[in-house]
mmCIF file of C-alpha atoms in Angstrom:
data_model
loop_
_atom_site.group_PDB
_atom_site.id
_atom_site.type_symbol
_atom_site.label_atom_id
_atom_site.label_comp_id
_atom_site.label_asym_id
_atom_site.label_seq_id
_atom_site.Cartn_x
_atom_site.Cartn_y
_atom_site.Cartn_z
ATOM 1 C CA LEU I 1 77.338 88.243 143.756
ATOM 2 C CA LEU I 2 79.564 90.950 142.276
ATOM 3 C CA ASN I 3 81.192 91.731 145.604
ATOM 4 C CA LEU I 4 81.687 88.013 146.124
ATOM 5 C CA ALA I 5 83.434 87.822 142.754
ATOM 6 C CA ASP I 6 85.631 90.752 143.779
ATOM 7 C CA GLN I 7 86.657 88.909 146.943
ATOM 8 C CA ARG I 8 87.377 85.818 144.877
ATOM 9 C CA LEU I 9 89.684 87.848 142.669
ATOM 10 C CA TYR I 10 91.795 88.839 145.650
ATOM 11 C CA ARG I 11 91.914 85.218 146.748
ATOM 12 C CA THR I 12 93.004 84.289 143.243
ATOM 13 C CA VAL I 13 95.825 86.814 143.450
ATOM 14 C CA ARG I 14 96.838 85.417 146.821
ATOM 15 C CA TRP I 15 96.782 81.857 145.483
ATOM 16 C CA SER I 16 98.905 82.771 142.472
ATOM 17 C CA ARG I 17 101.497 84.495 144.659
ATOM 18 C CA ALA I 18 101.835 81.330 146.732
ATOM 19 C CA LEU I 19 103.234 79.627 143.622
ATOM 20 C CA PRO I 20 107.015 80.135 143.745
ATOM 21 C CA ASP I 21 107.463 80.319 139.984
ATOM 22 C CA PHE I 22 104.717 82.915 139.673
ATOM 23 C CA ALA I 23 106.000 84.972 142.603
ATOM 24 C CA GLN I 24 109.429 85.168 140.944
ATOM 25 C CA LEU I 25 108.005 86.838 137.850
ATOM 26 C CA ASP I 26 108.222 90.554 137.178
ATOM 27 C CA THR I 27 105.105 92.363 138.440
ATOM 28 C CA ASP I 28 104.134 93.344 134.883
ATOM 29 C CA ASP I 29 104.172 89.679 133.885
ATOM 30 C CA GLN I 30 102.101 88.723 136.913
ATOM 31 C CA ILE I 31 99.518 91.365 136.007
ATOM 32 C CA LEU I 32 99.422 90.284 132.376
ATOM 33 C CA LEU I 33 98.860 86.635 133.266
ATOM 34 C CA LEU I 34 96.096 87.461 135.733
ATOM 35 C CA GLN I 35 94.378 89.886 133.351
ATOM 36 C CA ASN I 36 94.276 87.142 130.773
ATOM 37 C CA CYS I 37 92.679 84.401 132.884
ATOM 38 C CA TRP I 38 90.938 85.888 135.926
ATOM 39 C CA ALA I 39 87.461 84.922 134.702
ATOM 40 C CA ASP I 40 88.643 81.430 133.710
ATOM 41 C CA LEU I 41 89.933 80.864 137.241
ATOM 42 C CA LEU I 42 86.739 82.144 138.857
ATOM 43 C CA CYS I 43 84.612 79.830 136.696
ATOM 44 C CA LEU I 44 86.861 76.848 137.370
ATOM 45 C CA ASP I 45 86.717 77.593 141.091
ATOM 46 C CA CYS I 46 82.905 77.536 141.018
ATOM 47 C CA CYS I 47 82.860 74.270 139.074
ATOM 48 C CA TRP I 48 85.229 72.670 141.563
ATOM 49 C CA ARG I 49 83.006 73.713 144.476
ATOM 50 C CA SER I 50 79.954 72.385 142.655
ATOM 51 C CA LEU I 51 81.104 68.797 142.129
ATOM 52 C CA PRO I 52 78.839 67.567 144.976
ATOM 53 C CA THR I 53 75.822 69.565 143.690
ATOM 54 C CA PRO I 54 75.197 68.566 140.047
ATOM 55 C CA THR I 55 72.040 70.673 139.608
ATOM 56 C CA GLU I 56 73.360 73.982 140.940
ATOM 57 C CA ILE I 57 76.539 76.026 140.971
ATOM 58 C CA ARG I 58 77.968 76.477 144.438
ATOM 59 C CA LEU I 59 79.308 80.012 144.830
ATOM 60 C CA THR I 60 80.299 79.561 148.482
ATOM 61 C CA SER I 61 79.728 76.912 151.133
ATOM 62 C CA SER I 62 76.250 78.336 151.712
ATOM 63 C CA LYS I 63 75.270 80.094 148.472
ATOM 64 C CA CYS I 64 74.198 78.312 145.293
ATOM 65 C CA ILE I 65 72.511 79.242 142.031
ATOM 66 C CA ASN I 66 70.437 76.958 139.797
ATOM 67 C CA LEU I 67 69.188 77.419 136.255
ATOM 68 C CA GLU I 68 65.890 78.946 137.350
ATOM 69 C CA ALA I 69 67.601 81.607 139.450
ATOM 70 C CA ALA I 70 70.144 82.203 136.695
ATOM 71 C CA ARG I 71 67.339 82.743 134.200
ATOM 72 C CA GLU I 72 65.935 85.533 136.366
ATOM 73 C CA LEU I 73 69.364 87.174 136.433
ATOM 74 C CA GLY I 74 69.876 86.831 132.688
ATOM 75 C CA ALA I 75 72.762 84.421 133.221
ATOM 76 C CA GLU I 76 71.128 81.167 132.144
ATOM 77 C CA GLU I 77 73.627 80.426 129.360
ATOM 78 C CA ILE I 78 76.593 80.934 131.670
ATOM 79 C CA VAL I 79 75.250 78.766 134.485
ATOM 80 C CA GLU I 80 74.134 76.088 132.030
ATOM 81 C CA ARG I 81 77.644 75.923 130.568
ATOM 82 C CA MET I 82 79.148 75.757 134.046
ATOM 83 C CA LEU I 83 76.794 72.947 135.042
ATOM 84 C CA GLN I 84 77.759 70.988 131.927
ATOM 85 C CA LEU I 85 81.444 71.487 132.693
ATOM 86 C CA THR I 86 80.904 70.497 136.323
ATOM 87 C CA GLN I 87 79.107 67.313 135.295
ATOM 88 C CA TYR I 88 81.955 66.438 132.948
ATOM 89 C CA LEU I 89 84.551 67.004 135.667
ATOM 90 C CA THR I 90 82.477 64.849 138.004
ATOM 91 C CA GLN I 91 82.508 62.033 135.456
ATOM 92 C CA LEU I 92 86.281 62.376 135.234
ATOM 93 C CA GLN I 93 86.507 62.107 139.048
ATOM 94 C CA LEU I 94 88.546 65.287 139.334
ATOM 95 C CA ASP I 95 90.537 65.448 142.581
ATOM 96 C CA VAL I 96 92.280 68.324 144.340
ATOM 97 C CA VAL I 97 95.708 67.644 142.817
ATOM 98 C CA GLU I 98 94.303 67.578 139.293
ATOM 99 C CA TYR I 99 92.257 70.698 139.991
ATOM 100 C CA ALA I 100 95.349 72.498 141.291
ATOM 101 C CA CYS I 101 97.316 71.561 138.188
ATOM 102 C CA LEU I 102 94.505 72.750 135.907
ATOM 103 C CA LYS I 103 94.526 76.112 137.672
ATOM 104 C CA VAL I 104 98.257 76.502 137.112
ATOM 105 C CA ILE I 105 97.977 75.497 133.454
ATOM 106 C CA VAL I 106 95.196 78.052 132.927
ATOM 107 C CA LEU I 107 97.203 80.753 134.714
ATOM 108 C CA MET I 108 100.620 80.199 133.153
ATOM 109 C CA GLN I 109 99.988 80.962 129.475
ATOM 110 C CA PRO I 110 103.383 81.495 127.789
ATOM 111 C CA ASP I 111 102.159 82.885 124.453
ATOM 112 C CA LEU I 112 100.779 86.209 125.689
ATOM 113 C CA LYS I 113 102.154 89.189 123.824
ATOM 114 C CA ASN I 114 104.451 91.431 125.909
ATOM 115 C CA LEU I 115 105.160 88.640 128.378
ATOM 116 C CA LYS I 116 108.806 89.130 129.341
ATOM 117 C CA ALA I 117 109.507 85.745 130.893
ATOM 118 C CA SER I 118 107.658 83.609 128.361
ATOM 119 C CA ALA I 119 110.344 80.906 128.442
ATOM 120 C CA HIS I 120 110.103 80.623 132.226
ATOM 121 C CA VAL I 121 106.304 80.518 132.103
ATOM 122 C CA ARG I 122 106.378 77.892 129.354
ATOM 123 C CA THR I 123 108.816 75.728 131.293
ATOM 124 C CA PHE I 124 106.706 75.882 134.433
ATOM 125 C CA GLN I 125 103.482 75.115 132.573
ATOM 126 C CA GLU I 126 105.105 72.169 130.806
ATOM 127 C CA THR I 127 106.440 70.910 134.132
ATOM 128 C CA VAL I 128 102.971 71.002 135.660
ATOM 129 C CA ARG I 129 101.487 69.318 132.583
ATOM 130 C CA ARG I 130 104.038 66.529 132.915
ATOM 131 C CA LEU I 131 103.376 66.205 136.639
ATOM 132 C CA LEU I 132 99.649 66.017 135.975
ATOM 133 C CA ALA I 133 100.116 63.318 133.342
ATOM 134 C CA ASP I 134 102.374 61.294 135.648
ATOM 135 C CA TYR I 135 100.012 61.706 138.578
ATOM 136 C CA ILE I 136 97.020 60.532 136.549
ATOM 137 C CA SER I 137 98.918 57.562 135.131
ATOM 138 C CA THR I 138 99.758 56.336 138.638
ATOM 139 C CA SER I 139 96.394 57.083 140.251
ATOM 140 C CA SER I 140 93.744 54.439 140.737
ATOM 141 C CA SER I 141 90.786 56.309 139.269
ATOM 142 C CA GLY I 142 90.700 54.138 136.155
ATOM 143 C CA VAL I 143 89.226 56.904 133.989
ATOM 144 C CA ARG I 144 90.304 56.353 130.405
ATOM 145 C CA ASP I 145 92.296 59.146 128.685
ATOM 146 C CA LYS I 146 91.779 61.322 131.725
ATOM 147 C CA PHE I 147 94.746 63.629 131.074
ATOM 148 C CA SER I 148 93.752 64.576 127.528
ATOM 149 C CA ARG I 149 90.084 64.811 128.457
ATOM 150 C CA LEU I 150 90.845 67.214 131.300
ATOM 151 C CA LEU I 151 92.938 69.467 129.090
ATOM 152 C CA SER I 152 90.235 69.403 126.418
ATOM 153 C CA ARG I 153 87.889 71.116 128.891
ATOM 154 C CA ILE I 154 90.050 74.251 129.053
ATOM 155 C CA PRO I 155 88.680 75.748 125.781
ATOM 156 C CA GLU I 156 85.141 75.116 127.044
ATOM 157 C CA LEU I 157 86.049 76.875 130.284
ATOM 158 C CA GLN I 158 87.417 79.833 128.330
ATOM 159 C CA VAL I 159 84.257 80.117 126.220
ATOM 160 C CA THR I 160 82.144 80.111 129.382
ATOM 161 C CA SER I 161 84.194 82.825 131.062
ATOM 162 C CA GLN I 162 84.227 84.854 127.841
ATOM 163 C CA THR I 163 80.430 84.740 127.799
ATOM 164 C CA ALA I 164 80.350 85.986 131.393
ATOM 165 C CA ARG I 165 82.747 88.822 130.627
ATOM 166 C CA LEU I 166 80.702 89.920 127.627
ATOM 167 C CA MET I 167 77.551 89.954 129.729
ATOM 168 C CA LEU I 168 79.160 92.045 132.470
ATOM 169 C CA VAL I 169 80.636 94.686 130.175
ATOM 170 C CA ASP I 170 77.126 95.444 128.904
ATOM 171 C CA LEU I 171 75.868 96.260 132.402
ATOM 172 C CA ASP I 172 76.178 99.404 134.500
ATOM 173 C CA LEU I 173 77.670 98.034 137.702
ATOM 174 C CA SER I 174 78.587 101.331 139.341
ATOM 175 C CA ALA I 175 75.753 100.978 141.848
ATOM 176 C CA TYR I 176 77.036 97.606 143.022
ATOM 177 C CA LEU I 177 80.829 97.857 142.940
ATOM 178 C CA SER I 178 83.318 100.395 144.218
ATOM 179 C CA SER I 179 84.947 102.243 141.336
ATOM 180 C CA ASN I 180 88.387 101.171 142.528
ATOM 181 C CA SER I 181 87.553 97.520 143.136
ATOM 182 C CA LEU I 182 89.687 94.998 141.312
ATOM 183 C CA LEU I 183 86.695 93.521 139.477
ATOM 184 C CA MET I 184 85.567 96.944 138.263
ATOM 185 C CA GLU I 185 89.032 97.761 136.957
ATOM 186 C CA LEU I 186 89.265 94.452 135.127
ATOM 187 C CA LEU I 187 85.838 95.013 133.611
ATOM 188 C CA ARG I 188 86.888 98.473 132.423
ATOM 189 C CA SER I 189 89.726 96.765 130.641
ATOM 190 C CA ASP I 190 87.227 94.329 129.103
ATOM 191 C CA ILE I 191 85.103 97.236 127.885
ATOM 192 C CA GLN I 192 88.180 98.398 125.984
ATOM 193 C CA ARG I 193 88.628 94.892 124.657
ATOM 194 C CA TYR I 194 85.091 94.254 123.468
ATOM 195 C CA SER I 195 83.902 97.759 122.488
ATOM 196 C CA PRO I 196 85.041 98.783 118.984
ATOM 197 C CA GLY I 197 86.682 102.174 118.753
ATOM 198 C CA VAL I 198 87.115 102.637 122.511
ATOM 199 C CA GLY I 199 90.615 103.335 123.766
ATOM 200 C CA SER I 200 92.200 102.314 120.514
ATOM 201 C CA SER I 201 94.609 105.200 119.990
ATOM 202 C CA GLU I 202 97.468 105.768 122.427
ATOM 203 C CA GLU I 203 97.226 103.072 125.018
ATOM 204 C CA PRO I 204 99.591 100.105 124.751
ATOM 205 C CA ILE I 205 97.753 97.005 123.674
ATOM 206 C CA ILE I 206 98.213 93.468 124.951
ATOM 207 C CA THR I 207 97.180 90.659 122.635
ATOM 208 C CA SER I 208 96.384 87.257 124.096
ATOM 209 C CA SER I 209 96.984 83.938 122.404
ATOM 210 C CA SER I 210 93.308 83.887 121.415
ATOM 211 C CA GLY I 211 93.673 87.153 119.500
ATOM 212 C CA ASN I 212 91.855 89.467 121.909
ATOM 213 C CA THR I 213 93.350 92.828 122.815
ATOM 214 C CA VAL I 214 93.287 94.817 126.032
ATOM 215 C CA PRO I 215 94.957 98.091 127.049
ATOM 216 C CA SER I 216 97.648 97.331 129.602
ATOM 217 C CA SER I 217 97.443 100.639 131.432
ATOM 218 C CA ASN I 218 93.896 100.475 132.770
ATOM 219 C CA THR I 219 94.300 97.853 135.439
ATOM 220 C CA LYS I 220 97.999 98.070 136.172
ATOM 221 C CA ASP I 221 97.876 100.333 139.218
ATOM 222 C CA ILE I 222 95.099 98.568 141.059
ATOM 223 C CA THR I 223 96.327 95.108 140.088
ATOM 224 C CA THR I 224 99.753 96.023 141.423
ATOM 225 C CA ASP I 225 98.052 96.921 144.700
ATOM 226 C CA ALA I 226 96.265 93.582 144.676
ATOM 227 C CA LEU I 227 99.522 91.737 144.103
ATOM 228 C CA SER I 228 100.862 93.423 147.220
ATOM 229 C CA ASP I 229 97.800 92.596 149.308
ATOM 230 C CA SER I 230 97.767 89.231 151.085
ATOM 231 C CA SER I 231 94.490 89.949 152.871
ATOM 232 C CA VAL I 232 90.951 89.219 151.729
ATOM 233 C CA ARG I 233 88.916 92.341 151.040
ATOM 234 C CA LYS I 234 86.062 92.424 153.550
ATOM 235 C CA THR I 235 84.240 95.335 151.897
ATOM 236 C CA SER I 236 84.089 97.255 148.650
ATOM 237 C CA ASP I 237 84.122 100.608 150.505
ATOM 238 C CA ALA I 238 87.318 102.381 149.504
ATOM 239 C CA SER I 239 87.547 104.159 152.863
ATOM 240 C CA ASN I 240 88.060 100.810 154.580
ATOM 241 C CA GLU I 241 90.771 99.571 152.237
ATOM 242 C CA PRO I 242 94.274 99.147 153.712
ATOM 243 C CA LYS I 243 96.853 101.777 152.856
ATOM 244 C CA ALA I 244 99.789 100.720 150.712
ATOM 245 C CA GLU I 245 102.248 100.871 153.610
ATOM 246 C CA GLU I 246 99.994 98.586 155.662
ATOM 247 C CA LEU I 247 99.691 95.807 153.114
ATOM 248 C CA ASN I 248 102.793 93.866 154.074
ATOM 249 C CA ASN I 249 101.583 93.670 157.682
ATOM 250 C CA PHE I 250 98.417 91.770 156.848
ATOM 251 C CA PRO I 251 98.379 88.036 157.605
ATOM 252 C CA ASN I 252 97.483 85.527 154.920
ATOM 253 C CA PRO I 253 94.716 83.448 156.563
ATOM 254 C CA ALA I 254 94.682 80.822 153.827
ATOM 255 C CA MET I 255 98.354 80.070 154.429
ATOM 256 C CA GLU I 256 98.434 80.167 158.237
ATOM 257 C CA THR I 257 97.298 76.576 158.651
ATOM 258 C CA ASP I 258 100.188 75.214 156.603
ATOM 259 C CA GLU I 259 103.627 76.276 157.814
ATOM 260 C CA ALA I 260 105.508 74.469 155.058
ATOM 261 C CA THR I 261 103.457 76.038 152.279
ATOM 262 C CA ARG I 262 103.710 79.490 153.849
ATOM 263 C CA ASN I 263 107.498 79.197 154.041
ATOM 264 C CA LEU I 264 107.613 78.076 150.427
ATOM 265 C CA ALA I 265 105.590 81.112 149.351
ATOM 266 C CA GLN I 266 107.939 83.453 151.222
ATOM 267 C CA ASN I 267 111.155 81.706 150.185
ATOM 268 C CA PRO I 268 110.619 80.188 146.735
ATOM 269 C CA THR I 269 113.141 77.612 145.599
ATOM 270 C CA PRO I 270 113.095 76.945 141.844
ATOM 271 C CA GLN I 271 115.195 73.823 142.370
ATOM 272 C CA SER I 272 112.358 72.129 144.300
ATOM 273 C CA ASP I 273 111.814 68.456 143.579
ATOM 274 C CA GLU I 274 108.942 67.976 141.119
ATOM 275 C CA SER I 275 106.939 65.763 143.444
ATOM 276 C CA GLN I 276 107.276 68.365 146.187
ATOM 277 C CA LEU I 277 106.120 71.025 143.730
ATOM 278 C CA LEU I 278 103.022 68.980 142.969
ATOM 279 C CA ASN I 279 102.254 68.613 146.672
ATOM 280 C CA ASN I 280 102.758 72.314 147.312
ATOM 281 C CA VAL I 281 100.468 73.338 144.449
ATOM 282 C CA ALA I 282 97.730 71.066 145.773
ATOM 283 C CA GLU I 283 98.232 72.155 149.392
ATOM 284 C CA VAL I 284 97.706 75.802 148.505
ATOM 285 C CA VAL I 285 94.390 75.025 146.791
ATOM 286 C CA ASP I 286 93.212 72.653 149.518
ATOM 287 C CA THR I 287 94.097 75.093 152.305
ATOM 288 C CA GLU I 288 92.223 77.871 150.484
ATOM 289 C CA ALA I 289 89.106 75.694 150.347
ATOM 290 C CA GLN I 290 89.318 74.758 154.027
ATOM 291 C CA ASN I 291 89.561 78.406 155.073
ATOM 292 C CA ASP I 292 86.892 79.711 152.720
ATOM 293 C CA ASP I 293 83.644 80.379 154.559
ATOM 294 C CA THR I 294 82.416 83.332 152.482
#
């Protein structure tokens, strides 16, 4: 499960880089945004996959976990929260466009301390919020107050992911994850965040809009590598990882089936029509799902 989560993190990075407005950001800003919400995005991804299976969380197309299995792993509270969120999203008849917009809204948080392009991030988030509201108002789902009810689930999502992060930082995962895996580096940063008196002296501190703090130096190097890597990690063995100079030569399998979206990711155009932006955001998510067999 941990290695699966690590693979998901690289897919999350790849998805974010396919968003033109995210790809235009300074690398430090990209890292900061991803550090803030990586667990939120992983939880939301699982809930989206689980819409057809209301009694279990679908981790992949072939792997699921129910409350009984979660209880054995000590993750009952987390899975129970995710099931409740999934059931709520099912009631709201969440579709792929709305899911894509929620992901962008969760990712693009403009109030993070040390965020250089906060105005740009705010503008993009507000644009996606407006697009989501317009899309819902013209859709035929007939769900009352759907826009506000969807946004009201974001705090619940954040509480769920926070619970998962707190559980993981209390565990010794060195036997299961490579020391230089992206998940391990992010968890080291969480240990700094949640453990009083650890790393509180020299390291620069990032404060999120929720008031949490995290040293910015811990995950910067490996997250920078991840932002350069368009491939999916097939293994946690460091000896099999691509070298830095090889990264740009790797294909992006989730983008290969959609020429228009791939071109948009490589040649972002901030002047894109808003309706086209909405389509592109949804296409990236939908293409990821179609190509995800892990």
